[in-house]
Amino acid sequence: MVFSVQRYEAQPTSLLHTTGFDKVYPSVLGVLRFTQPLDIPRLKTALNRLSQTVPQIFCRYEVDDNYFYPVVTDSAEIFRELTRDESPYNFPLDYQTGPQLQVFYQPIDTGYQLTFIESHIFADGAGLKQVMAYLVSLYNDPALAPKKNHQDLQAVLKNLPPTLPQAAQRSDTSGIVLNLPFPKATGASYKDAQQLIYPQEKFAALHAKAKEAGFTINDCLLTAYMRMLATYNPEADRLPLACPTDTRQFLSPEAKEELHIGNFTARYNPQPAIDVKESFTASMQKVHDEMKLLKEEYQFLQSTLTLIKNYETQTLAELRANAKKNYHVRSISYTNMSALHAATYTFAGNTLTDCFTAGAFRQVPMYQICFSTFDGRLNLVANVIGDKQQHAFAAQLLQETVDQLEQFLAE
């Protein structure tokens, strides 16, 4: 008798995150900080109930066939309680042999912290936000009926125009290589998440000034990051960056109410010419015009559309070759993970004091800033692998990006 093996097919876009294992291990980070301890048995039960909706969190990923296979059976195998002095970032990740989600709980100086490290092969940053929010809902309401998770990329594509403009061609690579002058390592290398909080009143003023001038807050954040990079790359005539965008925005209104935990991210490839000698507003106008053009042209589809269209007809080897051609791991990158709201991520009987999501850990001199907002303030986070001096420089780069925002407020 032959028994079928339980397995779950990954999305075509999962292949994008298997092309750069040697550069960046594909993970996503989420952190919740709160004042009161959690009921751990109740949390583990909620994690088990979460696995009924997203069984992939208990699975390993098989690169040879693009499927997830169960490898653990209980939430106790993906959950760890840590002491105050332990780092959740020290635990090894291997999504080809282990589960796609790890959760860490520990006391901190201001209360308690829950850390989520999720496989980007399985889901993107917006997917992790849904994982965390749904887990909170399952914890808060033990009688909540299981939901269905939707991973069909066609639900997005069918809401796009049938014929797309192709005027704004932007290659995922360019001849321009951006660099940051990290100091050479002299001590032991370790992982840590560098975080800088831009306060509520400053961020509100920034938002208001950008809006009054006809710019989006993303224009403003992207410009600040680009101007920081331009100070270290004066020879670059353009600043090429990959800017992820969540394609869930194109779902139907009804579908947006459902769970879509998976890889629904594509990216724009803006390449404005930034000169740090010009005003911040002049730079932002260039960024705004470039992003407006790329959005009007749906340029983000250049990184994913051929992969999705060819998924049913090409072999995995052909699809991976296509992914490597059209989607590259950038040494210097950026992402805006949007707003996180306390009401969505607060456990019953508790008070949420901080919340952010970020990307993968990057070995310096690779570098990524992840922006997100919580409680009206802006979080800037960089997940870094380096020694003490290199971490200090990574934190300095966050401050220099904020200094650029301050320059805009002063203009």
Tab-separated table of C-alpha atoms in Angstrom:
chain	number	residue	atom	x	y	z
A	1	MET	CA	0.000	0.000	0.000
A	2	VAL	CA	1.307	3.472	-0.914
A	3	PHE	CA	0.570	6.333	1.436
A	4	SER	CA	0.498	9.887	0.117
A	5	VAL	CA	2.871	12.314	1.747
A	6	GLN	CA	1.226	15.400	3.228
A	7	ARG	CA	2.695	18.465	1.557
A	8	TYR	CA	1.784	22.040	0.640
A	9	GLU	CA	2.760	23.680	-2.620
A	10	ALA	CA	4.751	26.885	-2.318
A	11	GLN	CA	3.942	29.890	-4.487
A	12	PRO	CA	5.859	30.716	-7.670
A	13	THR	CA	7.196	33.779	-5.835
A	14	SER	CA	8.785	31.524	-3.199
A	15	LEU	CA	11.419	30.741	-5.819
A	16	LEU	CA	12.588	34.361	-5.744
A	17	HIS	CA	13.895	33.901	-2.219
A	18	THR	CA	15.929	30.791	-2.973
A	19	THR	CA	18.250	32.537	-5.434
A	20	GLY	CA	20.435	34.363	-2.914
A	21	PHE	CA	21.024	31.902	-0.047
A	22	ASP	CA	24.748	32.660	-0.283
A	23	LYS	CA	24.195	36.415	0.248
A	24	VAL	CA	21.169	36.868	2.513
A	25	TYR	CA	19.320	34.093	4.307
A	26	PRO	CA	15.642	34.785	3.543
A	27	SER	CA	13.964	35.669	6.827
A	28	VAL	CA	11.594	38.329	8.178
A	29	LEU	CA	11.604	39.683	11.729
A	30	GLY	CA	8.721	40.812	13.921
A	31	VAL	CA	8.939	42.164	17.488
A	32	LEU	CA	6.147	42.837	20.000
A	33	ARG	CA	6.950	44.451	23.373
A	34	PHE	CA	4.395	44.649	26.178
A	35	THR	CA	4.069	45.272	29.906
A	36	GLN	CA	2.502	42.097	31.351
A	37	PRO	CA	3.510	38.408	31.057
A	38	LEU	CA	1.621	36.139	28.657
A	39	ASP	CA	-0.186	32.929	29.540
A	40	ILE	CA	2.306	30.542	27.912
A	41	PRO	CA	0.055	27.432	27.667
A	42	ARG	CA	-2.609	29.650	26.085
A	43	LEU	CA	-0.024	31.070	23.653
A	44	LYS	CA	1.148	27.577	22.649
A	45	THR	CA	-2.450	26.534	22.076
A	46	ALA	CA	-2.943	29.616	19.873
A	47	LEU	CA	0.187	28.681	17.895
A	48	ASN	CA	-1.200	25.160	17.350
A	49	ARG	CA	-4.469	26.655	16.149
A	50	LEU	CA	-2.494	28.986	13.874
A	51	SER	CA	-0.913	25.914	12.256
A	52	GLN	CA	-4.390	24.709	11.254
A	53	THR	CA	-4.660	27.768	9.000
A	54	VAL	CA	-0.986	28.039	7.986
A	55	PRO	CA	0.442	24.498	8.301
A	56	GLN	CA	3.617	25.662	6.557
A	57	ILE	CA	4.894	27.063	9.876
A	58	PHE	CA	5.461	23.446	10.974
A	59	CYS	CA	7.112	22.489	7.669
A	60	ARG	CA	10.506	22.386	6.017
A	61	TYR	CA	10.940	23.677	2.468
A	62	GLU	CA	12.046	21.338	-0.296
A	63	VAL	CA	13.974	23.309	-2.872
A	64	ASP	CA	13.838	20.481	-5.441
A	65	ASP	CA	10.068	20.586	-5.903
A	66	ASN	CA	8.936	23.905	-4.309
A	67	TYR	CA	6.794	22.209	-1.643
A	68	PHE	CA	6.573	22.402	2.148
A	69	TYR	CA	6.673	19.128	4.131
A	70	PRO	CA	5.715	18.752	7.826
A	71	VAL	CA	8.751	18.434	10.074
A	72	VAL	CA	7.328	19.227	13.544
A	73	THR	CA	3.919	18.486	15.024
A	74	ASP	CA	3.496	20.814	17.987
A	75	SER	CA	4.026	24.482	18.784
A	76	ALA	CA	6.433	23.541	21.584
A	77	GLU	CA	8.924	22.743	18.803
A	78	ILE	CA	8.840	26.266	17.351
A	79	PHE	CA	8.555	28.197	20.645
A	80	ARG	CA	11.383	29.035	23.050
A	81	GLU	CA	11.388	30.829	26.377
A	82	LEU	CA	14.604	32.803	26.820
A	83	THR	CA	16.223	34.542	29.762
A	84	ARG	CA	16.683	38.297	29.804
A	85	ASP	CA	20.296	37.970	28.643
A	86	GLU	CA	19.721	35.551	25.748
A	87	SER	CA	19.372	36.806	22.181
A	88	PRO	CA	16.699	35.320	19.905
A	89	TYR	CA	18.986	36.122	16.973
A	90	ASN	CA	21.630	33.562	18.000
A	91	PHE	CA	19.561	30.511	17.077
A	92	PRO	CA	20.465	28.947	13.709
A	93	LEU	CA	17.919	28.972	10.892
A	94	ASP	CA	17.620	26.309	8.219
A	95	TYR	CA	14.332	26.402	6.379
A	96	GLN	CA	15.243	23.385	4.249
A	97	THR	CA	15.413	21.108	7.301
A	98	GLY	CA	13.470	23.033	9.948
A	99	PRO	CA	10.147	24.870	10.350
A	100	GLN	CA	9.334	28.175	8.671
A	101	LEU	CA	8.581	30.057	11.900
A	102	GLN	CA	10.355	30.443	15.235
A	103	VAL	CA	8.869	32.345	18.186
A	104	PHE	CA	10.872	33.569	21.205
A	105	TYR	CA	9.523	34.905	24.506
A	106	GLN	CA	11.576	36.662	27.169
A	107	PRO	CA	11.564	39.329	29.892
A	108	ILE	CA	13.156	42.675	28.981
A	109	ASP	CA	13.817	45.856	30.965
A	110	THR	CA	10.435	47.368	30.095
A	111	GLY	CA	8.364	44.182	30.409
A	112	TYR	CA	8.295	41.298	27.945
A	113	GLN	CA	9.143	40.677	24.304
A	114	LEU	CA	7.822	38.250	21.715
A	115	THR	CA	10.107	37.820	18.703
A	116	PHE	CA	9.015	36.197	15.438
A	117	ILE	CA	11.522	35.011	12.850
A	118	GLU	CA	9.733	33.788	9.736
A	119	SER	CA	10.961	32.260	6.502
A	120	HIS	CA	10.733	34.653	3.564
A	121	ILE	CA	10.454	31.554	1.353
A	122	PHE	CA	7.047	31.092	2.945
A	123	ALA	CA	5.834	34.672	3.440
A	124	ASP	CA	6.820	38.324	3.140
A	125	GLY	CA	6.780	41.083	5.752
A	126	ALA	CA	3.090	41.847	5.250
A	127	GLY	CA	2.462	38.110	5.608
A	128	LEU	CA	4.269	38.110	8.949
A	129	LYS	CA	2.129	41.049	10.072
A	130	GLN	CA	-0.929	38.879	9.347
A	131	VAL	CA	0.631	35.901	11.179
A	132	MET	CA	1.217	38.014	14.287
A	133	ALA	CA	-2.223	39.637	14.154
A	134	TYR	CA	-3.999	36.308	13.669
A	135	LEU	CA	-2.027	34.719	16.520
A	136	VAL	CA	-3.092	37.590	18.804
A	137	SER	CA	-6.731	37.023	17.743
A	138	LEU	CA	-6.466	33.289	18.445
A	139	TYR	CA	-4.933	33.986	21.867
A	140	ASN	CA	-7.575	36.570	22.740
A	141	ASP	CA	-10.521	34.423	21.565
A	142	PRO	CA	-9.998	30.671	22.149
A	143	ALA	CA	-13.350	30.011	20.438
A	144	LEU	CA	-12.423	31.845	17.218
A	145	ALA	CA	-13.255	29.679	14.201
A	146	PRO	CA	-10.262	28.778	11.984
A	147	LYS	CA	-9.826	30.959	8.930
A	148	LYS	CA	-8.727	30.007	5.449
A	149	ASN	CA	-5.445	31.319	4.088
A	150	HIS	CA	-5.417	32.442	0.437
A	151	GLN	CA	-2.213	32.249	-1.614
A	152	ASP	CA	-3.432	32.538	-5.203
A	153	LEU	CA	-1.377	35.202	-6.972
A	154	GLN	CA	-3.937	35.336	-9.770
A	155	ALA	CA	-6.294	37.076	-7.331
A	156	VAL	CA	-3.934	40.037	-7.636
A	157	LEU	CA	-3.134	39.801	-11.337
A	158	LYS	CA	-6.771	39.641	-12.429
A	159	ASN	CA	-7.345	43.103	-10.956
A	160	LEU	CA	-4.614	44.713	-13.044
A	161	PRO	CA	-5.211	46.216	-16.513
A	162	PRO	CA	-5.262	43.549	-19.278
A	163	THR	CA	-2.510	45.331	-21.172
A	164	LEU	CA	0.238	47.071	-19.259
A	165	PRO	CA	2.371	50.000	-20.431
A	166	GLN	CA	6.012	49.115	-20.919
A	167	ALA	CA	7.626	52.534	-21.266
A	168	ALA	CA	9.297	52.562	-17.837
A	169	GLN	CA	11.769	49.734	-18.207
A	170	ARG	CA	13.986	49.510	-15.143
A	171	SER	CA	16.433	46.634	-14.936
A	172	ASP	CA	16.705	44.883	-11.584
A	173	THR	CA	20.452	45.395	-11.906
A	174	SER	CA	22.451	48.401	-12.962
A	175	GLY	CA	26.089	49.180	-13.547
A	176	ILE	CA	26.067	51.295	-10.394
A	177	VAL	CA	27.174	49.567	-7.204
A	178	LEU	CA	26.383	51.374	-3.961
A	179	ASN	CA	28.776	51.010	-1.040
A	180	LEU	CA	28.883	51.979	2.613
A	181	PRO	CA	32.273	52.344	4.385
A	182	PHE	CA	31.808	49.932	7.268
A	183	PRO	CA	34.958	49.566	9.410
A	184	LYS	CA	36.880	46.315	9.107
A	185	ALA	CA	35.970	43.740	11.729
A	186	THR	CA	38.320	43.548	14.702
A	187	GLY	CA	36.090	41.642	17.121
A	188	ALA	CA	33.548	38.835	17.212
A	189	SER	CA	30.672	39.029	14.736
A	190	TYR	CA	27.088	38.722	15.984
A	191	LYS	CA	23.488	39.414	14.928
A	192	ASP	CA	21.452	42.265	16.329
A	193	ALA	CA	18.593	44.526	15.286
A	194	GLN	CA	19.593	48.199	15.403
A	195	GLN	CA	16.542	50.348	16.115
A	196	LEU	CA	16.001	54.107	16.144
A	197	ILE	CA	12.659	55.654	17.077
A	198	TYR	CA	11.689	58.967	15.468
A	199	PRO	CA	9.197	60.512	17.923
A	200	GLN	CA	5.501	61.001	17.336
A	201	GLU	CA	5.448	64.802	17.238
A	202	LYS	CA	8.367	64.984	14.789
A	203	PHE	CA	6.859	62.318	12.542
A	204	ALA	CA	3.484	64.101	12.561
A	205	ALA	CA	5.193	67.340	11.516
A	206	LEU	CA	7.072	65.497	8.787
A	207	HIS	CA	3.879	63.895	7.515
A	208	ALA	CA	2.033	67.218	7.465
A	209	LYS	CA	4.820	69.089	5.681
A	210	ALA	CA	5.226	66.371	3.044
A	211	LYS	CA	1.471	66.272	2.409
A	212	GLU	CA	1.234	70.060	2.150
A	213	ALA	CA	4.001	69.995	-0.488
A	214	GLY	CA	2.227	67.281	-2.470
A	215	PHE	CA	4.451	64.348	-1.484
A	216	THR	CA	3.739	61.008	0.168
A	217	ILE	CA	5.422	59.974	3.394
A	218	ASN	CA	7.080	57.167	1.431
A	219	ASP	CA	8.563	59.786	-0.920
A	220	CYS	CA	9.999	61.461	2.156
A	221	LEU	CA	11.477	58.310	3.751
A	222	LEU	CA	12.897	57.039	0.484
A	223	THR	CA	14.476	60.425	-0.226
A	224	ALA	CA	16.091	60.551	3.219
A	225	TYR	CA	17.605	57.103	2.727
A	226	MET	CA	18.782	57.919	-0.800
A	227	ARG	CA	20.391	61.167	0.320
A	228	MET	CA	22.196	59.349	3.134
A	229	LEU	CA	23.482	56.833	0.582
A	230	ALA	CA	24.447	59.616	-1.832
A	231	THR	CA	26.766	61.156	0.760
A	232	TYR	CA	28.824	57.942	0.662
A	233	ASN	CA	28.500	57.411	-3.097
A	234	PRO	CA	29.296	60.822	-4.645
A	235	GLU	CA	30.431	59.231	-7.913
A	236	ALA	CA	27.047	57.574	-8.549
A	237	ASP	CA	25.147	59.539	-11.191
A	238	ARG	CA	21.967	57.700	-10.174
A	239	LEU	CA	20.802	55.986	-6.984
A	240	PRO	CA	19.368	52.572	-7.961
A	241	LEU	CA	17.303	50.940	-5.204
A	242	ALA	CA	14.847	48.083	-5.044
A	243	CYS	CA	11.650	49.238	-3.314
A	244	PRO	CA	9.286	46.418	-2.329
A	245	THR	CA	5.574	46.937	-2.783
A	246	ASP	CA	2.744	44.828	-1.362
A	247	THR	CA	0.584	43.694	-4.284
A	248	ARG	CA	-2.263	42.851	-1.877
A	249	GLN	CA	-3.293	46.469	-2.522
A	250	PHE	CA	-4.730	45.253	-5.842
A	251	LEU	CA	-6.982	42.593	-4.292
A	252	SER	CA	-10.741	43.108	-4.448
A	253	PRO	CA	-12.258	44.838	-1.374
A	254	GLU	CA	-13.775	41.510	-0.260
A	255	ALA	CA	-10.492	39.641	-0.655
A	256	LYS	CA	-8.635	42.246	1.409
A	257	GLU	CA	-10.676	41.125	4.417
A	258	GLU	CA	-9.288	37.591	4.096
A	259	LEU	CA	-5.942	36.155	5.148
A	260	HIS	CA	-3.290	36.318	2.444
A	261	ILE	CA	-0.200	34.933	4.179
A	262	GLY	CA	2.467	34.278	1.576
A	263	ASN	CA	4.807	36.082	-0.814
A	264	PHE	CA	2.754	38.819	-2.461
A	265	THR	CA	5.594	41.330	-2.680
A	266	ALA	CA	7.059	42.669	-5.912
A	267	ARG	CA	9.369	45.634	-6.245
A	268	TYR	CA	9.898	48.874	-8.031
A	269	ASN	CA	13.382	49.765	-9.264
A	270	PRO	CA	13.661	53.565	-9.057
A	271	GLN	CA	16.904	55.148	-10.276
A	272	PRO	CA	16.691	58.912	-9.627
A	273	ALA	CA	19.703	61.206	-9.901
A	274	ILE	CA	20.287	62.507	-6.374
A	275	ASP	CA	22.731	65.274	-5.507
A	276	VAL	CA	23.242	65.940	-1.786
A	277	LYS	CA	24.147	69.560	-2.607
A	278	GLU	CA	20.571	70.199	-3.757
A	279	SER	CA	17.759	70.799	-1.282
A	280	PHE	CA	15.907	67.867	0.261
A	281	THR	CA	12.768	69.076	-1.510
A	282	ALA	CA	14.534	69.051	-4.903
A	283	SER	CA	15.673	65.458	-4.281
A	284	MET	CA	12.190	64.466	-3.143
A	285	GLN	CA	10.649	65.892	-6.296
A	286	LYS	CA	12.900	63.582	-8.328
A	287	VAL	CA	11.976	60.580	-6.169
A	288	HIS	CA	8.276	61.451	-6.370
A	289	ASP	CA	8.329	61.837	-10.163
A	290	GLU	CA	10.224	58.570	-10.591
A	291	MET	CA	7.903	56.596	-8.312
A	292	LYS	CA	4.808	58.149	-9.913
A	293	LEU	CA	5.991	56.999	-13.343
A	294	LEU	CA	6.849	53.499	-12.129
A	295	LYS	CA	3.472	53.150	-10.398
A	296	GLU	CA	1.564	54.354	-13.471
A	297	GLU	CA	3.455	51.779	-15.550
A	298	TYR	CA	3.049	48.945	-12.986
A	299	GLN	CA	6.812	48.546	-13.318
A	300	PHE	CA	6.949	46.228	-10.272
A	301	LEU	CA	5.614	43.417	-12.441
A	302	GLN	CA	8.905	43.236	-14.332
A	303	SER	CA	10.357	41.397	-11.312
A	304	THR	CA	7.608	38.781	-10.958
A	305	LEU	CA	5.173	38.591	-13.867
A	306	THR	CA	7.163	36.284	-16.142
A	307	LEU	CA	7.777	33.918	-13.243
A	308	ILE	CA	4.059	33.683	-12.443
A	309	LYS	CA	3.033	33.315	-16.104
A	310	ASN	CA	5.584	30.568	-16.749
A	311	TYR	CA	4.979	28.611	-13.535
A	312	GLU	CA	2.629	26.066	-15.107
A	313	THR	CA	4.717	25.407	-18.215
A	314	GLN	CA	8.413	25.595	-17.262
A	315	THR	CA	10.546	23.297	-15.157
A	316	LEU	CA	11.751	24.461	-11.745
A	317	ALA	CA	15.271	24.771	-13.166
A	318	GLU	CA	13.995	27.088	-15.919
A	319	LEU	CA	11.933	29.084	-13.432
A	320	ARG	CA	14.915	29.521	-11.101
A	321	ALA	CA	17.056	30.685	-13.998
A	322	ASN	CA	14.324	33.213	-14.806
A	323	ALA	CA	14.185	34.342	-11.170
A	324	LYS	CA	17.958	34.826	-11.041
A	325	LYS	CA	17.776	36.926	-14.203
A	326	ASN	CA	14.956	39.204	-13.055
A	327	TYR	CA	15.248	39.341	-9.253
A	328	HIS	CA	18.518	40.039	-7.466
A	329	VAL	CA	19.546	40.360	-3.851
A	330	ARG	CA	20.738	43.942	-3.484
A	331	SER	CA	23.698	44.715	-1.213
A	332	ILE	CA	22.064	48.017	-0.235
A	333	SER	CA	18.287	47.963	0.061
A	334	TYR	CA	15.203	49.581	1.546
A	335	THR	CA	11.705	48.634	2.570
A	336	ASN	CA	8.740	50.466	4.048
A	337	MET	CA	6.592	48.067	6.077
A	338	SER	CA	3.852	50.649	6.705
A	339	ALA	CA	1.758	51.047	9.825
A	340	LEU	CA	1.312	48.654	12.721
A	341	HIS	CA	-1.583	49.451	15.054
A	342	ALA	CA	-1.771	48.619	18.761
A	343	ALA	CA	-5.361	47.367	18.485
A	344	THR	CA	-4.241	44.672	16.040
A	345	TYR	CA	-1.303	43.335	18.051
A	346	THR	CA	-2.337	43.688	21.721
A	347	PHE	CA	-2.818	40.519	23.773
A	348	ALA	CA	-5.816	40.491	26.133
A	349	GLY	CA	-5.076	42.090	29.499
A	350	ASN	CA	-1.863	43.620	28.233
A	351	THR	CA	-0.419	46.904	26.993
A	352	LEU	CA	1.667	47.033	23.812
A	353	THR	CA	4.617	49.405	24.146
A	354	ASP	CA	6.443	48.832	20.852
A	355	CYS	CA	5.986	46.885	17.655
A	356	PHE	CA	8.008	46.627	14.438
A	357	THR	CA	8.800	44.364	11.524
A	358	ALA	CA	12.042	44.189	9.566
A	359	GLY	CA	13.833	42.092	6.986
A	360	ALA	CA	16.669	39.580	6.986
A	361	PHE	CA	19.969	39.851	8.822
A	362	ARG	CA	22.696	41.130	6.517
A	363	GLN	CA	26.429	40.686	6.814
A	364	VAL	CA	28.079	44.103	6.593
A	365	PRO	CA	28.845	45.914	4.350
A	366	MET	CA	25.417	44.810	3.097
A	367	TYR	CA	22.759	47.025	4.664
A	368	GLN	CA	18.995	47.506	4.723
A	369	ILE	CA	16.795	50.003	6.534
A	370	CYS	CA	13.237	48.899	7.267
A	371	PHE	CA	10.750	51.653	8.101
A	372	SER	CA	7.483	51.049	9.948
A	373	THR	CA	5.208	53.114	12.154
A	374	PHE	CA	3.674	52.299	15.528
A	375	ASP	CA	1.587	54.531	17.775
A	376	GLY	CA	2.291	57.503	15.520
A	377	ARG	CA	6.069	57.189	15.717
A	378	LEU	CA	8.530	55.945	13.133
A	379	ASN	CA	10.746	52.898	13.672
A	380	LEU	CA	13.944	52.625	11.649
A	381	VAL	CA	15.457	49.146	11.939
A	382	ALA	CA	18.551	47.546	10.435
A	383	ASN	CA	19.236	43.846	11.024
A	384	VAL	CA	23.003	43.555	11.065
A	385	ILE	CA	25.667	40.850	11.239
A	386	GLY	CA	28.986	42.386	12.306
A	387	ASP	CA	31.268	43.199	15.221
A	388	LYS	CA	30.675	45.919	17.826
A	389	GLN	CA	32.183	48.727	15.722
A	390	GLN	CA	30.205	47.668	12.657
A	391	HIS	CA	26.975	47.642	14.644
A	392	ALA	CA	27.804	51.144	15.891
A	393	PHE	CA	28.267	52.330	12.290
A	394	ALA	CA	24.955	50.692	11.304
A	395	ALA	CA	23.256	52.660	14.098
A	396	GLN	CA	25.020	55.832	12.906
A	397	LEU	CA	23.543	55.329	9.425
A	398	LEU	CA	20.059	55.224	10.957
A	399	GLN	CA	20.776	58.533	12.675
A	400	GLU	CA	22.142	60.073	9.481
A	401	THR	CA	18.931	59.072	7.694
A	402	VAL	CA	16.916	60.804	10.419
A	403	ASP	CA	19.204	63.838	10.078
A	404	GLN	CA	18.056	64.051	6.470
A	405	LEU	CA	14.422	64.095	7.623
A	406	GLU	CA	15.328	66.882	10.000
A	407	GLN	CA	16.826	68.805	7.105
A	408	PHE	CA	13.488	68.658	5.288
A	409	LEU	CA	11.679	69.968	8.388
A	410	ALA	CA	14.161	72.847	8.531
A	411	GLU	CA	13.740	73.890	4.874
